[in-house]
Tab-separated table of N, CA and C in Angstrom:
chain	number	residue	atom	x	y	z
A	1	UNK	N	109.240	4.089	83.356
A	1	UNK	CA	110.962	3.714	83.118
A	1	UNK	C	111.562	3.958	84.216
A	2	UNK	N	111.754	4.915	85.431
A	2	UNK	CA	112.575	4.949	86.362
A	2	UNK	C	110.972	4.643	87.546
A	3	UNK	N	110.837	4.595	89.000
A	3	UNK	CA	110.058	4.892	89.191
A	3	UNK	C	110.416	6.027	90.865
A	4	UNK	N	109.346	7.373	90.156
A	4	UNK	CA	109.468	8.320	90.930
A	4	UNK	C	109.059	8.210	92.751
A	5	UNK	N	110.277	9.114	93.150
A	5	UNK	CA	109.981	9.012	94.612
A	5	UNK	C	109.218	8.967	95.509
A	6	UNK	N	108.139	9.377	96.250
A	6	UNK	CA	106.941	9.685	97.272
A	6	UNK	C	106.957	10.574	97.625
A	7	UNK	N	108.666	10.518	98.253
A	7	UNK	CA	108.587	11.957	99.341
A	7	UNK	C	109.799	12.972	98.492
A	8	UNK	N	109.099	14.668	99.339
A	8	UNK	CA	110.182	15.442	98.404
A	8	UNK	C	109.681	16.014	96.794
A	9	UNK	N	110.768	17.104	96.136
A	9	UNK	CA	110.017	17.243	94.855
A	9	UNK	C	110.154	15.948	94.328
A	10	UNK	N	109.271	16.130	93.034
A	10	UNK	CA	109.414	15.181	92.161
A	10	UNK	C	109.480	15.920	91.213
A	11	UNK	N	109.925	15.203	89.333
A	11	UNK	CA	110.518	16.162	88.094
A	11	UNK	C	110.313	14.699	87.705
A	12	UNK	N	109.247	15.515	86.774
A	12	UNK	CA	108.392	14.066	85.410
A	12	UNK	C	109.160	14.976	84.285
A	13	UNK	N	109.974	13.811	83.394
A	13	UNK	CA	110.603	14.090	82.322
A	13	UNK	C	109.502	13.628	80.836
A	14	UNK	N	109.022	14.259	80.162
A	14	UNK	CA	108.388	13.792	79.333
A	14	UNK	C	108.342	13.596	77.458
A	15	UNK	N	108.485	12.558	77.423
A	15	UNK	CA	108.686	12.418	75.336
A	15	UNK	C	107.693	12.610	74.753
A	16	UNK	N	107.729	13.427	74.450
A	16	UNK	CA	106.647	13.993	73.221
A	16	UNK	C	106.707	14.307	72.075
A	17	UNK	N	105.359	13.200	70.575
A	17	UNK	CA	105.999	13.142	69.894
A	17	UNK	C	105.238	12.166	68.935
A	18	UNK	N	105.288	11.717	67.393
A	18	UNK	CA	104.496	10.878	67.150
A	18	UNK	C	105.456	9.949	66.244
A	19	UNK	N	106.495	8.865	66.271
A	19	UNK	CA	107.477	8.945	65.707
A	19	UNK	C	106.705	7.859	64.200
A	20	UNK	N	105.672	7.975	63.409
A	20	UNK	CA	105.380	8.080	62.604
A	20	UNK	C	105.296	9.843	61.559
A	21	UNK	N	105.458	10.163	62.304
A	21	UNK	CA	106.053	11.782	61.229
A	21	UNK	C	107.692	12.066	60.910
A	22	UNK	N	108.566	11.717	61.441
A	22	UNK	CA	109.907	12.146	60.826
A	22	UNK	C	110.145	12.328	62.016
A	23	UNK	N	110.449	13.737	62.707
A	23	UNK	CA	111.701	14.316	63.430
A	23	UNK	C	110.508	14.479	64.391
A	24	UNK	N	108.861	14.537	64.502
A	24	UNK	CA	107.809	14.856	65.029
A	24	UNK	C	108.541	13.808	66.481
A	25	UNK	N	109.850	12.286	66.422
A	25	UNK	CA	109.425	11.753	67.116
A	25	UNK	C	111.268	11.710	67.823
A	26	UNK	N	111.194	13.404	68.117
A	26	UNK	CA	112.662	13.313	68.346
A	26	UNK	C	112.433	13.623	69.956
A	27	UNK	N	111.176	13.754	70.276
A	27	UNK	CA	110.780	13.985	71.696
A	27	UNK	C	111.099	12.426	72.629
A	28	UNK	N	110.671	11.583	71.910
A	28	UNK	CA	110.621	9.426	72.052
A	28	UNK	C	111.709	10.144	72.143
A	29	UNK	N	113.093	9.564	70.951
A	29	UNK	CA	113.621	9.172	70.949
A	29	UNK	C	114.617	9.990	72.728
A	30	UNK	N	114.596	11.026	72.464
A	30	UNK	CA	115.358	11.262	73.515
A	30	UNK	C	115.297	10.394	74.648
A	31	UNK	N	114.045	10.766	75.184
A	31	UNK	CA	113.620	10.035	76.519
A	31	UNK	C	114.125	9.080	76.751
A	32	UNK	N	113.816	8.079	75.871
A	32	UNK	CA	114.238	6.827	75.014
A	32	UNK	C	115.972	6.241	75.846
A	33	UNK	N	116.738	7.167	75.003
A	33	UNK	CA	118.664	7.361	75.285
A	33	UNK	C	118.095	7.967	76.782
A	34	UNK	N	117.672	9.111	77.053
A	34	UNK	CA	117.532	9.491	78.489
A	34	UNK	C	117.545	8.576	79.968
A	35	UNK	N	116.702	7.529	79.511
A	35	UNK	CA	116.224	6.329	80.256
A	35	UNK	C	117.259	5.240	80.668
A	36	UNK	N	118.340	5.620	79.539
A	36	UNK	CA	119.199	4.605	79.447
A	36	UNK	C	120.323	5.094	80.721
A	37	UNK	N	120.295	6.202	81.551
A	37	UNK	CA	120.760	6.633	82.023
A	37	UNK	C	120.772	6.666	83.453
A	38	UNK	N	122.186	6.097	84.767
A	38	UNK	CA	121.027	6.393	86.143
A	38	UNK	C	121.434	7.683	86.712
A	39	UNK	N	119.424	7.893	86.654
A	39	UNK	CA	118.907	9.005	87.199
A	39	UNK	C	118.258	8.792	88.627
A	40	UNK	N	118.401	9.794	89.525
A	40	UNK	CA	117.837	9.780	90.850
A	40	UNK	C	116.486	9.828	90.759
A	41	UNK	N	115.854	8.976	92.358
A	41	UNK	CA	114.796	8.322	92.315
A	41	UNK	C	114.667	9.470	92.083
A	42	UNK	N	113.617	10.868	92.549
A	42	UNK	CA	112.871	11.593	91.965
A	42	UNK	C	112.313	12.261	91.161
A	43	UNK	N	112.824	11.807	89.717
A	43	UNK	CA	112.363	12.026	88.511
A	43	UNK	C	111.964	10.173	87.883
A	44	UNK	N	111.080	11.019	87.002
A	44	UNK	CA	110.654	10.192	86.348
A	44	UNK	C	109.971	10.012	85.001
A	45	UNK	N	110.854	8.930	84.161
A	45	UNK	CA	111.050	9.227	82.249
A	45	UNK	C	110.268	8.923	81.814
A	46	UNK	N	109.086	9.192	80.815
A	46	UNK	CA	108.237	8.663	80.358
A	46	UNK	C	108.264	9.247	78.946
A	47	UNK	N	108.132	7.545	77.850
A	47	UNK	CA	107.641	8.609	76.512
A	47	UNK	C	106.257	8.016	76.170
A	48	UNK	N	105.887	9.914	76.225
A	48	UNK	CA	104.302	10.096	76.470
A	48	UNK	C	104.062	10.022	74.797
A	49	UNK	N	104.874	10.096	73.670
A	49	UNK	CA	104.193	9.794	72.736
A	49	UNK	C	102.921	10.841	72.234
A	50	UNK	N	102.310	10.320	71.768
A	50	UNK	CA	100.510	11.194	71.439
A	50	UNK	C	99.917	11.424	72.053
A	51	UNK	N	99.873	10.730	73.903
A	51	UNK	CA	98.667	10.377	74.513
A	51	UNK	C	99.247	11.482	75.468
A	52	UNK	N	98.365	12.957	75.317
A	52	UNK	CA	99.067	14.114	75.393
A	52	UNK	C	97.723	14.395	76.625
A	53	UNK	N	96.330	13.961	76.215
A	53	UNK	CA	95.392	13.320	77.844
A	53	UNK	C	96.401	12.758	79.260
A	54	UNK	N	96.886	11.619	78.452
A	54	UNK	CA	97.589	10.701	79.779
A	54	UNK	C	98.445	11.516	80.384
A	55	UNK	N	99.433	12.189	79.798
A	55	UNK	CA	100.567	13.104	80.739
A	55	UNK	C	99.543	14.404	81.323
A	56	UNK	N	98.323	14.532	80.706
A	56	UNK	CA	97.756	16.261	82.248
A	56	UNK	C	97.131	15.436	83.578
A	57	UNK	N	96.941	14.067	82.673
A	57	UNK	CA	96.190	13.600	83.559
A	57	UNK	C	97.176	12.674	85.062
A	58	UNK	N	98.382	12.201	85.023
A	58	UNK	CA	99.688	11.765	85.011
A	58	UNK	C	99.968	12.930	85.957
A	59	UNK	N	100.235	14.670	85.273
A	59	UNK	CA	100.222	15.391	86.053
A	59	UNK	C	99.773	16.108	87.232
A	60	UNK	N	98.431	15.148	87.874
A	60	UNK	CA	97.788	15.518	89.099
A	60	UNK	C	98.229	14.653	89.720
A	61	UNK	N	98.989	13.841	89.989
A	61	UNK	CA	99.936	13.581	90.701
A	61	UNK	C	100.729	13.962	91.466
A	62	UNK	N	101.332	14.960	91.313
A	62	UNK	CA	102.067	15.904	91.815
A	62	UNK	C	103.631	16.010	91.419
A	63	UNK	N	103.310	16.523	90.577
A	63	UNK	CA	105.021	16.775	90.316
A	63	UNK	C	106.121	18.041	90.083
A	64	UNK	N	106.750	19.324	91.103
A	64	UNK	CA	107.355	19.744	91.420
A	64	UNK	C	107.946	20.910	89.925
A	65	UNK	N	108.289	19.644	89.095
A	65	UNK	CA	109.718	20.330	87.723
A	65	UNK	C	108.715	19.333	86.402
A	66	UNK	N	108.396	19.658	85.647
A	66	UNK	CA	107.862	18.945	84.363
A	66	UNK	C	108.951	19.220	83.208
A	67	UNK	N	109.756	18.603	82.589
A	67	UNK	CA	110.277	18.981	81.349
A	67	UNK	C	109.404	18.108	80.553
A	68	UNK	N	109.176	18.915	79.394
A	68	UNK	CA	109.547	18.758	78.009
A	68	UNK	C	109.913	17.987	77.066
A	69	UNK	N	110.112	17.799	76.671
A	69	UNK	CA	110.845	17.232	74.933
A	69	UNK	C	110.081	16.426	73.914
A	70	UNK	N	110.774	17.614	72.785
A	70	UNK	CA	109.610	17.802	72.325
A	70	UNK	C	110.330	18.522	70.889
A	71	UNK	N	109.332	18.157	69.074
A	71	UNK	CA	110.168	18.723	68.383
A	71	UNK	C	109.033	20.442	68.348
A	72	UNK	N	110.396	21.211	67.464
A	72	UNK	CA	109.778	22.528	68.250
A	72	UNK	C	110.432	23.728	67.127
A	73	UNK	N	108.956	23.671	66.354
A	73	UNK	CA	109.500	24.308	65.112
A	73	UNK	C	109.205	26.138	65.421
A	74	UNK	N	110.871	26.611	65.500
A	74	UNK	CA	111.045	28.549	65.550
A	74	UNK	C	111.300	29.044	64.928
A	75	UNK	N	111.690	28.158	63.585
A	75	UNK	CA	112.604	28.343	62.032
A	75	UNK	C	113.889	29.079	62.265
A	76	UNK	N	115.023	28.553	62.880
A	76	UNK	CA	116.291	28.077	63.366
A	76	UNK	C	116.177	26.600	61.948
A	77	UNK	N	117.943	26.648	61.865
A	77	UNK	CA	118.417	25.327	61.445
A	77	UNK	C	118.036	24.251	62.247
A	78	UNK	N	117.648	22.845	60.954
A	78	UNK	CA	116.931	21.866	61.459
A	78	UNK	C	118.257	21.461	62.586
A	79	UNK	N	117.680	20.519	63.517
A	79	UNK	CA	118.895	20.515	64.517
A	79	UNK	C	119.298	21.265	65.987
A	80	UNK	N	118.413	22.608	65.416
A	80	UNK	CA	118.744	23.519	66.535
A	80	UNK	C	118.086	23.120	68.117
A	81	UNK	N	118.322	23.168	69.223
A	81	UNK	CA	117.835	22.963	70.351
A	81	UNK	C	117.310	24.205	71.067
A	82	UNK	N	116.270	24.354	71.639
A	82	UNK	CA	116.023	25.272	72.616
A	82	UNK	C	115.277	24.338	74.345
A	83	UNK	N	115.855	25.617	75.478
A	83	UNK	CA	115.134	25.665	75.984
A	83	UNK	C	114.316	26.634	76.349
A	84	UNK	N	112.578	26.374	77.167
A	84	UNK	CA	112.070	27.421	77.245
A	84	UNK	C	111.521	27.269	78.240
A	85	UNK	N	111.013	28.231	79.076
A	85	UNK	CA	110.363	27.950	80.310
A	85	UNK	C	109.322	28.775	79.991
A	86	UNK	N	107.958	27.500	80.302
A	86	UNK	CA	106.597	28.395	80.015
A	86	UNK	C	106.679	28.981	81.031
A	87	UNK	N	105.719	30.060	80.564
A	87	UNK	CA	105.539	30.924	81.054
A	87	UNK	C	106.314	32.508	80.932
A	88	UNK	N	107.579	32.568	80.440
A	88	UNK	CA	108.099	33.164	80.053
A	88	UNK	C	108.455	33.975	78.791
A	89	UNK	N	107.318	33.607	78.207
A	89	UNK	CA	106.925	34.611	76.993
A	89	UNK	C	107.444	33.589	76.065
A	90	UNK	N	107.054	32.570	76.303
A	90	UNK	CA	107.704	31.365	74.734
A	90	UNK	C	105.248	31.867	73.602
A	91	UNK	N	105.230	31.183	73.389
A	91	UNK	CA	103.507	30.650	72.524
A	91	UNK	C	102.677	31.076	73.400
A	92	UNK	N	102.013	32.130	73.431
A	92	UNK	CA	100.645	32.399	74.315
A	92	UNK	C	100.294	30.220	74.559
A	93	UNK	N	99.269	30.723	75.752
A	93	UNK	CA	98.131	29.238	75.791
A	93	UNK	C	97.303	29.674	74.825
A	94	UNK	N	97.236	28.398	74.160
A	94	UNK	CA	95.788	28.560	74.244
A	94	UNK	C	94.783	28.683	74.987
A	95	UNK	N	93.154	29.669	74.316
A	95	UNK	CA	91.940	30.118	75.526
A	95	UNK	C	91.513	28.373	76.028
A	96	UNK	N	91.186	27.407	75.179
A	96	UNK	CA	91.148	26.084	75.956
A	96	UNK	C	91.551	25.107	75.655
A	97	UNK	N	91.392	23.945	76.457
A	97	UNK	CA	92.055	23.292	76.039
A	97	UNK	C	91.809	21.658	75.129
A	98	UNK	N	91.880	21.678	73.478
A	98	UNK	CA	90.481	20.740	72.761
A	98	UNK	C	91.391	19.090	72.973
A	99	UNK	N	90.227	18.461	72.822
A	99	UNK	CA	90.750	17.347	73.451
A	99	UNK	C	90.651	16.364	72.251
A	100	UNK	N	91.670	16.791	71.255
A	100	UNK	CA	92.561	15.705	69.973
A	100	UNK	C	93.368	14.728	70.442
A	101	UNK	N	93.295	13.741	71.156
A	101	UNK	CA	94.732	13.115	72.168
A	101	UNK	C	95.697	13.224	71.266
A	102	UNK	N	95.470	13.237	69.381
A	102	UNK	CA	96.307	12.300	68.326
A	102	UNK	C	97.043	13.957	68.241
A	103	UNK	N	96.652	14.870	68.543
A	103	UNK	CA	97.260	16.775	68.516
A	103	UNK	C	97.303	17.391	68.940
A	104	UNK	N	97.897	16.868	70.704
A	104	UNK	CA	97.953	18.082	71.232
A	104	UNK	C	99.053	18.682	71.788
A	105	UNK	N	99.738	19.873	71.797
A	105	UNK	CA	100.794	20.350	71.780
A	105	UNK	C	101.142	20.552	73.372
A	106	UNK	N	102.690	21.160	73.501
A	106	UNK	CA	102.279	21.222	74.932
A	106	UNK	C	101.204	22.233	75.841
A	107	UNK	N	101.332	23.670	75.218
A	107	UNK	CA	100.848	24.277	75.865
A	107	UNK	C	99.548	23.613	75.675
A	108	UNK	N	98.136	23.291	74.750
A	108	UNK	CA	96.802	22.045	74.863
A	108	UNK	C	97.387	21.480	76.067
A	109	UNK	N	98.341	20.598	76.371
A	109	UNK	CA	98.168	19.600	77.284
A	109	UNK	C	98.237	20.367	78.333
A	110	UNK	N	99.213	22.250	78.885
A	110	UNK	CA	98.924	22.403	79.878
A	110	UNK	C	97.324	23.487	80.229
A	111	UNK	N	97.538	23.286	79.062
A	111	UNK	CA	95.635	24.091	79.452
A	111	UNK	C	94.654	23.685	80.216
A	112	UNK	N	95.066	22.156	79.275
A	112	UNK	CA	94.061	20.907	79.968
A	112	UNK	C	94.508	21.038	81.568
A	113	UNK	N	95.526	20.800	82.017
A	113	UNK	CA	96.056	20.887	83.157
A	113	UNK	C	95.285	21.848	84.249
A	114	UNK	N	95.489	22.441	83.965
A	114	UNK	CA	95.313	23.751	84.700
A	114	UNK	C	93.588	23.769	85.046
A	115	UNK	N	92.617	23.239	83.715
A	115	UNK	CA	91.019	23.026	83.827
A	115	UNK	C	91.879	21.839	84.715
A	116	UNK	N	91.904	20.733	84.813
A	116	UNK	CA	91.732	19.744	86.020
A	116	UNK	C	91.973	19.997	87.557
A	117	UNK	N	93.301	20.668	87.320
A	117	UNK	CA	93.791	21.520	88.644
A	117	UNK	C	92.582	22.080	88.944
A	118	UNK	N	91.915	23.070	88.651
A	118	UNK	CA	90.650	24.055	89.169
A	118	UNK	C	89.692	22.964	88.899
A	119	UNK	N	89.302	22.017	88.330
A	119	UNK	CA	88.244	21.239	89.654
A	119	UNK	C	88.891	20.117	90.462
A	120	UNK	N	89.777	19.699	90.391
A	120	UNK	CA	90.413	18.807	91.217
A	120	UNK	C	91.014	19.157	93.040
A	121	UNK	N	91.361	19.913	92.494
A	121	UNK	CA	91.781	21.215	93.977
A	121	UNK	C	93.536	20.817	93.294
A	122	UNK	N	94.355	20.185	92.885
A	122	UNK	CA	95.587	19.645	92.860
A	122	UNK	C	95.649	20.950	91.802
A	123	UNK	N	97.272	20.272	92.201
A	123	UNK	CA	98.091	21.799	91.558
A	123	UNK	C	99.653	21.356	90.872
A	124	UNK	N	99.216	22.502	89.541
A	124	UNK	CA	100.540	22.505	88.171
A	124	UNK	C	101.956	22.111	89.192
A	125	UNK	N	102.180	21.238	88.111
A	125	UNK	CA	104.265	21.807	88.956
A	125	UNK	C	104.398	23.190	88.429
A	126	UNK	N	105.190	23.312	89.481
A	126	UNK	CA	105.754	24.658	89.962
A	126	UNK	C	106.852	25.458	88.457
A	127	UNK	N	107.210	24.102	87.849
A	127	UNK	CA	107.923	25.042	86.821
A	127	UNK	C	108.053	24.023	85.810
A	128	UNK	N	108.036	24.391	84.207
A	128	UNK	CA	107.778	23.457	83.024
A	128	UNK	C	108.840	23.991	82.514
A	129	UNK	N	109.315	23.144	81.579
A	129	UNK	CA	110.765	23.650	81.193
A	129	UNK	C	110.517	22.647	79.967
A	130	UNK	N	110.801	23.323	78.205
A	130	UNK	CA	110.536	22.442	77.056
A	130	UNK	C	111.989	22.241	76.844
A	131	UNK	N	112.083	21.015	76.599
A	131	UNK	CA	113.980	20.970	75.903
A	131	UNK	C	113.231	20.841	74.655
A	132	UNK	N	113.679	21.516	72.894
A	132	UNK	CA	112.738	21.623	71.851
A	132	UNK	C	114.468	21.418	70.954
A	133	UNK	N	113.864	20.929	69.532
A	133	UNK	CA	114.705	20.648	69.085
A	133	UNK	C	113.489	21.167	67.677
A	134	UNK	N	114.845	22.077	66.809
A	134	UNK	CA	114.325	22.643	65.098
A	134	UNK	C	113.704	21.208	64.209
A	135	UNK	N	112.611	21.028	63.577
A	135	UNK	CA	112.978	19.387	62.821
A	135	UNK	C	113.261	20.134	61.373
A	136	UNK	N	113.348	18.721	60.962
A	136	UNK	CA	113.580	19.134	59.295
A	136	UNK	C	112.521	18.744	58.149
A	137	UNK	N	111.655	18.138	59.027
A	137	UNK	CA	110.255	17.346	58.088
A	137	UNK	C	109.884	16.506	59.201
A	138	UNK	N	108.453	17.073	59.348
A	138	UNK	CA	107.391	16.374	60.065
A	138	UNK	C	106.994	15.607	59.126
A	139	UNK	N	106.885	14.732	57.574
A	139	UNK	CA	105.955	14.160	56.860
A	139	UNK	C	106.135	13.047	57.194
A	140	UNK	N	105.232	11.534	57.073
A	140	UNK	CA	104.707	10.453	57.608
A	140	UNK	C	106.027	9.904	56.652
A	141	UNK	N	107.146	8.976	57.852
A	141	UNK	CA	107.804	8.270	58.228
A	141	UNK	C	108.412	8.257	59.205
A	142	UNK	N	109.432	7.086	59.432
A	142	UNK	CA	109.846	6.709	60.566
A	142	UNK	C	111.506	6.914	60.435
A	143	UNK	N	111.597	7.734	61.774
A	143	UNK	CA	113.144	7.451	61.737
A	143	UNK	C	113.489	9.206	61.447
A	144	UNK	N	114.195	9.650	62.601
A	144	UNK	CA	114.976	11.514	62.236
A	144	UNK	C	116.098	11.296	61.110
A	145	UNK	N	115.477	12.795	60.835
A	145	UNK	CA	116.820	13.390	59.882
A	145	UNK	C	118.192	13.434	59.925
A	146	UNK	N	118.738	13.647	59.673
A	146	UNK	CA	120.636	13.551	60.373
A	146	UNK	C	120.163	14.729	60.986
A	147	UNK	N	120.348	15.799	60.613
A	147	UNK	CA	120.450	17.219	62.096
A	147	UNK	C	119.915	16.412	63.387
A	148	UNK	N	118.436	16.256	63.086
A	148	UNK	CA	117.877	15.828	64.489
A	148	UNK	C	118.175	14.719	65.564
A	149	UNK	N	118.883	13.545	63.760
A	149	UNK	CA	119.225	12.479	64.890
A	149	UNK	C	120.339	12.682	65.766
A	150	UNK	N	121.307	13.533	65.166
A	150	UNK	CA	122.683	14.055	65.854
A	150	UNK	C	122.552	15.197	67.378
A	151	UNK	N	121.347	15.938	66.902
A	151	UNK	CA	121.099	16.639	67.749
A	151	UNK	C	120.782	15.884	69.513
A	152	UNK	N	120.094	14.511	69.055
A	152	UNK	CA	119.853	13.601	70.037
A	152	UNK	C	120.584	13.216	71.342
A	153	UNK	N	122.379	13.238	70.901
A	153	UNK	CA	123.373	12.805	72.237
A	153	UNK	C	123.359	13.989	72.877
A	154	UNK	N	122.964	15.559	72.422
A	154	UNK	CA	123.255	16.760	72.734
A	154	UNK	C	122.057	16.882	73.470
A	155	UNK	N	121.022	16.580	73.468
A	155	UNK	CA	119.544	17.209	74.449
A	155	UNK	C	120.045	16.132	75.154
A	156	UNK	N	120.355	14.695	75.332
A	156	UNK	CA	120.205	14.192	76.649
A	156	UNK	C	120.651	14.503	77.191
A	157	UNK	N	122.236	15.137	76.673
A	157	UNK	CA	123.240	16.109	77.964
A	157	UNK	C	122.447	17.515	78.604
A	158	UNK	N	121.008	17.946	77.774
A	158	UNK	CA	121.393	18.777	78.276
A	158	UNK	C	120.049	19.204	79.163
A	159	UNK	N	119.068	17.546	79.107
A	159	UNK	CA	118.258	17.274	79.773
A	159	UNK	C	118.786	17.286	81.016
A	160	UNK	N	119.893	16.613	80.818
A	160	UNK	CA	120.551	15.963	82.780
A	160	UNK	C	121.080	17.624	83.220
A	161	UNK	N	121.905	18.253	82.515
A	161	UNK	CA	121.748	19.633	82.668
A	161	UNK	C	121.085	20.459	83.463
A	162	UNK	N	119.687	20.199	83.226
A	162	UNK	CA	118.707	20.905	83.455
A	162	UNK	C	118.417	20.200	84.752
A	163	UNK	N	118.111	19.149	85.010
A	163	UNK	CA	117.798	17.882	86.330
A	163	UNK	C	119.227	18.202	87.275
A	164	UNK	N	120.418	18.407	87.225
A	164	UNK	CA	121.133	18.675	87.990
A	164	UNK	C	121.086	19.540	89.003
A	165	UNK	N	120.457	20.794	87.890
A	165	UNK	CA	119.787	22.452	88.715
A	165	UNK	C	118.834	22.005	89.419
A	166	UNK	N	118.370	20.848	89.364
A	166	UNK	CA	116.567	20.441	89.867
A	166	UNK	C	116.626	20.018	91.823
A	167	UNK	N	118.036	19.159	91.733
A	167	UNK	CA	118.266	18.536	92.635
A	167	UNK	C	117.877	19.307	94.120
A	168	UNK	N	117.583	18.509	94.940
A	168	UNK	CA	116.268	19.331	95.814
A	168	UNK	C	117.442	20.391	97.036
A	169	UNK	N	117.195	21.418	97.335
A	169	UNK	CA	117.941	22.769	97.607
A	169	UNK	C	119.334	23.339	97.089
A	170	UNK	N	119.245	22.835	95.379
A	170	UNK	CA	120.065	23.697	94.640
A	170	UNK	C	119.191	24.818	94.069
A	171	UNK	N	119.550	25.865	93.375
A	171	UNK	CA	119.397	27.218	92.850
A	171	UNK	C	119.194	26.686	91.466
A	172	UNK	N	118.024	27.002	90.653
A	172	UNK	CA	118.160	26.289	89.312
A	172	UNK	C	118.037	27.052	88.447
A	173	UNK	N	119.346	26.964	87.618
A	173	UNK	CA	119.078	28.363	86.718
A	173	UNK	C	117.777	29.111	86.055
A	174	UNK	N	118.083	30.186	85.652
A	174	UNK	CA	117.333	30.726	84.695
A	174	UNK	C	117.097	29.935	83.608
A	175	UNK	N	115.932	29.309	82.246
A	175	UNK	CA	116.360	29.007	81.275
A	175	UNK	C	115.211	30.496	80.495
A	176	UNK	N	115.647	30.875	79.433
A	176	UNK	CA	114.730	31.272	78.402
A	176	UNK	C	114.606	31.219	76.844
A	177	UNK	N	113.708	31.704	76.067
A	177	UNK	CA	113.507	30.874	75.309
A	177	UNK	C	114.544	30.780	73.904
A	178	UNK	N	115.148	29.547	73.742
A	178	UNK	CA	116.045	30.011	72.976
A	178	UNK	C	116.982	29.853	73.350
A	179	UNK	N	117.190	29.857	75.019
A	179	UNK	CA	118.222	29.456	75.186
A	179	UNK	C	118.706	29.002	76.038
A	180	UNK	N	120.391	28.203	76.273
A	180	UNK	CA	120.753	27.603	77.508
A	180	UNK	C	120.618	28.163	78.758
A	181	UNK	N	120.897	27.009	79.361
A	181	UNK	CA	120.779	27.859	81.084
A	181	UNK	C	121.361	28.611	81.630
A	182	UNK	N	121.370	30.296	82.157
A	182	UNK	CA	122.666	31.209	82.763
A	182	UNK	C	123.022	30.720	83.804
């Protein structure tokens, strides 16, 4: 969607989810709307959908920051947004990447990336953030529920805020599980 600049720090924003499972399409819809915005050249926005293996291989191209946008069930009210910094106390990573291309969670993608980096000498992103939204339903069906649909514009704003703090030379805020950057 946005070609990334090859020099300096690069950021990848990836929308994850299955648009045929209701609110699981949150990440895809959010990055679709984000891509309509004017973003700096070092930021690439992609709709990964259910292609988790593709995402892991794309990350081998070298990104400093990865922002995953996905439906994230954590037990709050539908439409609740979360910012989770990977590696700061979220869910533990699975011990090995299970290669089911249509059911790869962000943790599984990152575990596969670790395996690929070990085999290729590549480097994983320095920073990984998940912008998640509490789903109301992930049953079969196309379209987001009203609370999740209403959360999409705020999620776009939240991702843009996180990206502003990733500008070269600017110090980034700390994001915590369930919290907004401080």
